[in-house]
Amino acid sequence: MPDTSGRRVKVVEVGPRDGLQNEKLSVPLGAKVELIDRLSRAGLRFIEAASFVSPKWVPQMAGSAEVMASIERRPGVCYSALTPNLQGLDAALAAGCDEVAVFGAASETFSQRNINCSVAQSLDRFRPVVQKALEAGVPVRGYVSCVLGCPYEGDIAPEAVLHVAQALLAMGCHEISLGDTIGRGTPESTRELLEVCLRDIPGERLAGHFHDTGGMAQANVCLALDMGLRTFDSAVAGLGGCPYAEGASGNLATEKLLATLHARGYETGVDMAGVQAAGRYIRQVLSDLRRQQAA
Ligand code: HMG
Ligand code: MG
């Protein structure tokens, strides 16, 4: 668990999942594996490598079991995956994921569009997933999407975020990642959200997951650091978005997150040059695929 008084920050690399799930192009297995291996060699200790969701909903994440079977499993690295239901969890456990994540939302409409059920139904669906994962000795992360706005409903009350976050913690999630899915947060709205959440949830249980659509993700990270958060999600090369949130651009780039953290004297244990090289690698893969498609 991160120490919120300290200078150590946990970086959760979500590029191979949040990044690639939104690519229009189909990224070959070998490139996904190479990307993940480059990221682990760069010192990233938490890598969201896969997503066991319906391939009809998110075709880009089909083949997640093959990804998990083909990556180099570096000791000390936590390779995690999204698991929306028991079917996904069983696949993730069979694939040997070190951690899994359930993902809910603070917006009813987004919940329906993203996982085809209401917020209350999603919590009922997650409960047995979390229980079974914990029984198998696998920790569970909980995501709350749309914490700073919804692509369908607009503004979201911080209390709605807190309600879902508390429910996920109560069922056994060890950490809640607060997702600014469409990247419309500002330091002001981030402060309002965190003031409400931190009244009931310790900062070490919260993570910031800022998409960078509005270009404010680094400013939001700085604000969240000042308020005691020590875990942040980011995607190498700023890859990503969400297929059910049109207009959502990529996550905060891991390169930018590291630059911000290191400049402010925080330690991450991550090698910037290695991450930059991984970023160049995946950009080249995507540009080659685009060229092939256009030809
Ligand atoms: P559903 O259609 O309601 O599910 O989808 P169902 O239980 O009725 O099953 C329908 C079919 O899906 C069946 O197949 C199942 O086998 C299959 P059929 O009989 O028709 O051939 N199915 C599955 N297949 C593989 N793996 C599974 C699975 N579950 C059912 N786990 C469901 C419900 C949740 C499955 C669907 O809506 C889904 O997969 N949604 C995924 C959406 C998604 O991945 N969104 C992106 C990730 S969230 C995100 O990006 C936000 C985040 O980054 C934070 C932030 O930025 O805010 C985390
Ligand atoms: Mg996201």
Coordinates of C-alpha atoms and ligand atoms in Angstrom, one line a residue:
M1 CA 0.0 0.0 0.0
P2 CA 1.5 3.4 -0.9
D3 CA 2.7 5.7 1.8
T4 CA 0.9 9.0 1.3
S5 CA 3.3 11.0 3.3
G6 CA 6.3 9.7 1.4
R7 CA 8.0 10.5 -1.9
R8 CA 7.3 7.1 -3.5
V9 CA 4.6 6.9 -6.2
K10 CA 3.1 3.7 -7.6
V11 CA 2.7 4.0 -11.4
V12 CA 0.1 1.6 -13.0
E13 CA 0.8 1.2 -16.7
V14 CA -2.5 0.7 -18.5
G15 CA -1.4 1.2 -22.1
P16 CA -1.5 -2.4 -23.2
R17 CA -5.2 -2.5 -22.0
D18 CA -6.7 1.0 -21.9
G19 CA -4.5 2.1 -24.8
L20 CA -4.9 -0.8 -27.2
Q21 CA -8.6 -1.5 -26.5
N22 CA -9.4 1.7 -28.4
E23 CA -7.2 1.2 -31.4
K24 CA -9.1 0.9 -34.7
L25 CA -6.3 -1.3 -36.0
S26 CA -5.9 -4.9 -34.9
V27 CA -2.5 -5.0 -33.1
P28 CA -0.8 -8.4 -33.6
L29 CA -0.2 -10.7 -30.6
G30 CA 3.6 -10.4 -31.0
A31 CA 3.5 -6.6 -30.8
K32 CA 1.3 -6.6 -27.7
V33 CA 3.8 -9.0 -26.0
E34 CA 6.8 -7.0 -27.1
L35 CA 5.2 -3.8 -25.7
I36 CA 4.5 -5.4 -22.3
D37 CA 8.0 -6.9 -22.1
R38 CA 9.6 -3.6 -22.9
L39 CA 7.5 -1.9 -20.2
S40 CA 8.4 -4.5 -17.5
R41 CA 12.1 -4.2 -18.5
A42 CA 11.7 -0.4 -18.0
G43 CA 10.9 -1.0 -14.3
L44 CA 7.1 -0.7 -14.4
R45 CA 5.9 -3.0 -11.6
F46 CA 2.1 -2.8 -12.3
I47 CA 1.0 -3.5 -15.8
E48 CA -2.6 -3.9 -16.9
A49 CA -1.8 -6.4 -19.6
A50 CA -5.2 -7.8 -20.6
S51 CA -8.9 -7.6 -20.5
F52 CA -11.3 -10.6 -20.3
V53 CA -14.4 -8.9 -21.7
S54 CA -16.7 -10.0 -24.5
P55 CA -14.8 -10.0 -27.8
K56 CA -18.0 -8.9 -29.4
W57 CA -17.9 -5.7 -27.4
V58 CA -14.2 -5.1 -27.5
P59 CA -12.6 -7.1 -30.3
Q60 CA -9.2 -5.5 -29.7
M61 CA -8.8 -7.4 -26.4
A62 CA -9.6 -10.8 -27.9
G63 CA -6.5 -13.0 -27.4
S64 CA -5.8 -11.8 -23.9
A65 CA -5.2 -15.3 -22.7
E66 CA -2.5 -15.7 -25.5
V67 CA -1.0 -12.4 -24.4
M68 CA -0.7 -13.6 -20.8
A69 CA 0.8 -16.9 -21.9
S70 CA 3.4 -15.3 -24.1
I71 CA 4.8 -12.4 -22.0
E72 CA 8.0 -12.7 -20.0
R73 CA 6.8 -13.0 -16.4
R74 CA 9.3 -10.8 -14.7
P75 CA 9.6 -11.5 -11.0
G76 CA 8.1 -8.7 -8.9
V77 CA 5.8 -7.5 -11.6
C78 CA 2.0 -7.5 -11.2
Y79 CA 0.3 -8.4 -14.5
S80 CA -3.4 -7.5 -14.2
A81 CA -6.6 -7.7 -16.3
L82 CA -10.1 -6.4 -16.4
T83 CA -12.8 -8.9 -15.4
P84 CA -16.4 -7.6 -15.7
N85 CA -18.1 -10.8 -14.6
L86 CA -17.4 -14.4 -13.4
Q87 CA -16.8 -15.6 -17.0
G88 CA -14.0 -13.0 -17.3
L89 CA -12.6 -13.8 -13.9
D90 CA -12.4 -17.5 -14.6
A91 CA -10.5 -16.7 -17.8
A92 CA -8.2 -14.4 -16.0
L93 CA -7.5 -16.9 -13.2
A94 CA -6.8 -19.6 -15.8
A95 CA -4.4 -17.2 -17.5
G96 CA -2.5 -16.6 -14.3
C97 CA -3.2 -12.9 -13.8
D98 CA -1.6 -11.5 -10.6
E99 CA -4.5 -9.1 -10.0
V100 CA -7.9 -8.4 -11.6
A101 CA -10.1 -5.4 -11.8
V102 CA -13.8 -4.9 -11.8
F103 CA -15.0 -1.7 -13.4
G104 CA -18.1 0.3 -12.5
A105 CA -19.2 3.8 -13.1
A106 CA -20.7 6.8 -11.3
S107 CA -23.0 7.4 -14.3
E108 CA -26.1 5.2 -15.0
T109 CA -26.0 5.8 -18.8
F110 CA -22.3 5.1 -19.1
S111 CA -22.8 1.9 -17.0
Q112 CA -25.5 0.7 -19.4
R113 CA -23.4 1.6 -22.5
N114 CA -20.2 0.1 -21.2
I115 CA -21.3 -3.0 -19.4
N116 CA -24.9 -3.4 -20.3
C117 CA -26.4 -3.0 -16.8
S118 CA -27.3 -0.4 -14.2
V119 CA -24.9 0.7 -11.5
A120 CA -26.7 -1.3 -8.9
Q121 CA -26.8 -4.4 -11.1
S122 CA -23.0 -4.0 -11.8
L123 CA -22.3 -3.9 -8.0
D124 CA -24.4 -7.1 -7.6
R125 CA -22.4 -8.7 -10.5
F126 CA -19.0 -7.7 -9.1
R127 CA -19.6 -9.0 -5.5
P128 CA -19.2 -12.7 -6.4
V129 CA -16.3 -11.8 -8.8
V130 CA -14.4 -10.1 -6.0
Q131 CA -15.2 -12.9 -3.5
K132 CA -14.0 -15.6 -5.9
A133 CA -10.8 -13.7 -6.8
L134 CA -9.9 -13.2 -3.2
E135 CA -10.6 -16.8 -2.4
A136 CA -8.1 -17.6 -5.1
G137 CA -5.6 -15.3 -3.5
V138 CA -5.8 -12.7 -6.3
P139 CA -6.3 -9.1 -5.2
V140 CA -8.9 -6.9 -6.9
R141 CA -8.8 -3.3 -8.0
G142 CA -12.0 -1.4 -8.5
Y143 CA -12.5 1.3 -11.1
V144 CA -15.1 4.0 -11.0
S145 CA -15.6 5.7 -14.4
C146 CA -16.9 9.1 -15.2
V147 CA -15.8 10.6 -11.9
L148 CA -15.3 14.0 -13.4
G149 CA -18.0 13.9 -16.1
C150 CA -19.9 11.6 -18.3
P151 CA -20.1 11.6 -22.1
Y152 CA -23.9 11.1 -21.9
E153 CA -25.0 12.8 -18.6
G154 CA -22.5 15.6 -18.3
D155 CA -21.7 16.6 -14.7
I156 CA -21.5 13.9 -12.1
A157 CA -21.9 14.5 -8.4
P158 CA -18.8 13.6 -6.3
E159 CA -21.3 11.8 -3.9
A160 CA -22.2 9.4 -6.7
V161 CA -18.5 8.6 -7.1
L162 CA -18.1 8.1 -3.4
H163 CA -21.1 5.8 -3.3
V164 CA -19.7 3.4 -5.9
A165 CA -16.1 3.6 -4.5
Q166 CA -17.3 2.7 -1.0
A167 CA -19.4 -0.2 -2.3
L168 CA -16.3 -1.6 -4.2
L169 CA -14.1 -1.2 -1.1
A170 CA -16.8 -2.9 1.1
M171 CA -16.9 -5.9 -1.2
G172 CA -13.1 -6.3 -0.9
C173 CA -11.3 -4.2 -3.6
H174 CA -8.0 -3.0 -2.2
E175 CA -7.7 0.1 -4.3
I176 CA -10.1 2.3 -6.2
S177 CA -9.0 3.9 -9.4
L178 CA -10.9 7.1 -10.1
G179 CA -11.4 7.3 -13.8
D180 CA -11.7 10.7 -15.6
T181 CA -12.9 8.7 -18.6
I182 CA -13.4 11.6 -21.0
G183 CA -10.6 13.8 -19.6
R184 CA -12.7 16.9 -18.8
G185 CA -11.4 17.3 -15.2
T186 CA -9.6 20.4 -14.0
P187 CA -7.7 20.9 -10.8
E188 CA -10.8 22.6 -9.4
S189 CA -13.2 19.7 -10.2
T190 CA -10.5 17.2 -9.1
R191 CA -10.2 19.0 -5.8
E192 CA -14.0 19.0 -5.3
L193 CA -14.1 15.3 -6.0
L194 CA -11.2 14.4 -3.8
E195 CA -12.4 16.5 -0.9
V196 CA -15.6 14.4 -0.8
C197 CA -13.9 11.1 -1.4
L198 CA -11.1 11.7 1.2
R199 CA -13.6 12.4 3.9
D200 CA -14.4 8.7 3.9
I201 CA -11.6 6.9 2.1
P202 CA -7.9 7.1 2.9
G203 CA -5.7 8.5 0.2
E204 CA -3.6 5.4 0.0
R205 CA -6.7 3.4 -1.2
L206 CA -7.3 5.8 -4.2
A207 CA -5.6 6.1 -7.6
G208 CA -5.9 8.8 -10.2
H209 CA -6.8 7.7 -13.7
F210 CA -6.8 10.8 -15.9
H211 CA -7.5 10.8 -19.6
D212 CA -5.8 13.8 -21.2
T213 CA -8.5 15.0 -23.6
G214 CA -8.5 18.5 -22.1
G215 CA -4.8 18.6 -21.6
M216 CA -5.2 18.9 -17.8
A217 CA -4.1 15.5 -16.7
Q218 CA -0.7 16.6 -15.4
A219 CA -2.2 19.5 -13.5
N220 CA -4.8 17.1 -12.0
V221 CA -2.0 14.7 -10.9
C222 CA -0.2 17.5 -9.2
L223 CA -3.3 18.5 -7.3
A224 CA -4.0 14.9 -6.3
L225 CA -0.4 14.5 -5.1
D226 CA -0.8 17.5 -2.9
M227 CA -4.0 16.0 -1.5
G228 CA -2.2 12.8 -0.6
L229 CA -2.7 10.3 -3.5
R230 CA 0.3 8.2 -4.4
T231 CA -1.0 6.0 -7.2
F232 CA -1.5 7.1 -10.7
D233 CA -2.5 5.2 -13.9
S234 CA -1.0 6.2 -17.3
A235 CA -0.4 4.8 -20.7
V236 CA 2.8 4.7 -22.6
A237 CA 2.8 7.1 -25.6
G238 CA -0.5 8.5 -24.3
L239 CA -2.4 5.6 -26.0
G240 CA -6.0 5.0 -25.5
G241 CA -9.5 6.0 -24.8
C242 CA -12.7 4.1 -24.1
P243 CA -14.8 2.6 -26.9
Y244 CA -18.0 3.6 -25.1
A245 CA -17.0 7.2 -24.5
E246 CA -16.7 8.9 -27.9
G247 CA -14.2 11.7 -28.0
A248 CA -12.3 10.4 -25.0
S249 CA -8.6 10.6 -26.0
G250 CA -5.7 8.8 -24.6
N251 CA -4.6 8.4 -21.0
L252 CA -2.1 10.6 -19.5
A253 CA 1.2 9.5 -21.2
T254 CA 3.5 7.5 -18.8
E255 CA 6.4 9.6 -20.2
K256 CA 4.6 12.8 -19.1
L257 CA 3.5 11.3 -15.7
L258 CA 7.1 10.3 -15.0
A259 CA 8.5 13.7 -16.0
T260 CA 6.0 15.4 -13.7
L261 CA 6.7 13.1 -10.8
H262 CA 10.5 13.1 -11.1
A263 CA 10.7 16.9 -11.5
R264 CA 8.7 17.2 -8.2
G265 CA 11.2 14.9 -6.4
Y266 CA 9.0 11.8 -6.3
E267 CA 10.5 8.3 -6.9
T268 CA 8.9 5.8 -9.2
G269 CA 11.7 3.2 -9.8
V270 CA 10.8 3.5 -13.5
D271 CA 13.4 4.2 -16.2
M272 CA 12.2 7.1 -18.3
A273 CA 14.5 6.1 -21.3
G274 CA 13.1 2.6 -21.3
V275 CA 9.5 3.9 -21.3
Q276 CA 10.3 6.3 -24.1
A277 CA 11.8 3.5 -26.1
A278 CA 8.7 1.4 -25.6
G279 CA 6.6 4.4 -26.7
R280 CA 8.6 4.8 -29.9
Y281 CA 8.2 1.1 -30.5
I282 CA 4.4 1.0 -30.2
R283 CA 4.0 4.3 -32.2
Q284 CA 6.1 2.7 -35.0
V285 CA 3.9 -0.5 -34.9
L286 CA 0.7 1.6 -35.1
S287 CA 2.0 3.7 -37.9
D288 CA 3.2 0.7 -39.9
L289 CA -0.3 -0.9 -39.4
R290 CA -2.0 2.3 -40.6
R291 CA 0.3 2.4 -43.7
Q292 CA -0.5 -1.2 -44.5
Q293 CA -4.2 -0.6 -44.1
A294 CA -4.1 2.4 -46.4
A295 CA -2.1 0.6 -49.1
Ligands
HMG1 P1 -23.7 -8.8 -22.1 O1 -24.0 -9.0 -23.5 O2 -24.7 -8.2 -21.2 O3 -23.3 -10.3 -21.4 O4 -22.3 -8.1 -21.9 P2 -24.0 -11.6 -21.3 O5 -23.6 -12.2 -20.0 O6 -25.5 -11.5 -21.7 O7 -23.3 -12.5 -22.5 C1 -23.5 -12.2 -23.8 C2 -22.4 -12.9 -24.6 O8 -21.1 -12.4 -24.2 C3 -22.3 -14.4 -24.4 O9 -21.8 -15.0 -25.6 C4 -21.2 -14.6 -23.4 O10 -20.5 -15.8 -23.5 C5 -20.2 -13.4 -23.8 P3 -22.8 -15.6 -26.7 O11 -23.5 -16.7 -26.0 O12 -23.6 -14.5 -27.2 O13 -21.8 -16.1 -27.8 N1 -19.5 -13.0 -22.6 C6 -18.1 -13.0 -22.6 N2 -17.2 -13.4 -23.4 C7 -15.9 -13.3 -23.0 N3 -15.5 -12.8 -21.8 C8 -16.5 -12.4 -20.9 C9 -17.8 -12.5 -21.3 N4 -19.0 -12.1 -20.7 C10 -20.0 -12.5 -21.5 N5 -16.1 -11.9 -19.7 C11 -20.3 -7.6 -20.7 C12 -21.8 -7.8 -20.6 C13 -19.8 -7.0 -19.4 C14 -19.7 -8.9 -21.0 C15 -20.0 -6.6 -21.9 O14 -20.8 -5.5 -21.8 C16 -18.6 -6.3 -22.1 O15 -17.7 -7.1 -22.3 N6 -18.2 -5.0 -21.9 C17 -16.9 -4.6 -21.9 C18 -16.8 -3.1 -22.0 C19 -15.3 -2.7 -22.0 O16 -14.4 -3.5 -22.0 N7 -15.1 -1.3 -21.9 C20 -13.8 -0.8 -21.8 C21 -13.2 -1.0 -20.5 S1 -13.7 0.1 -19.3 C22 -12.7 1.5 -19.5 O17 -12.0 1.6 -20.4 C23 -12.8 2.5 -18.4 C24 -11.5 2.5 -17.5 O18 -10.3 2.7 -18.3 C25 -11.6 3.6 -16.4 C26 -11.9 5.0 -17.0 O19 -11.1 5.5 -17.9 O20 -12.9 5.5 -16.7 C27 -11.4 1.2 -16.8
MG2 MG -9.5 4.6 -18.9

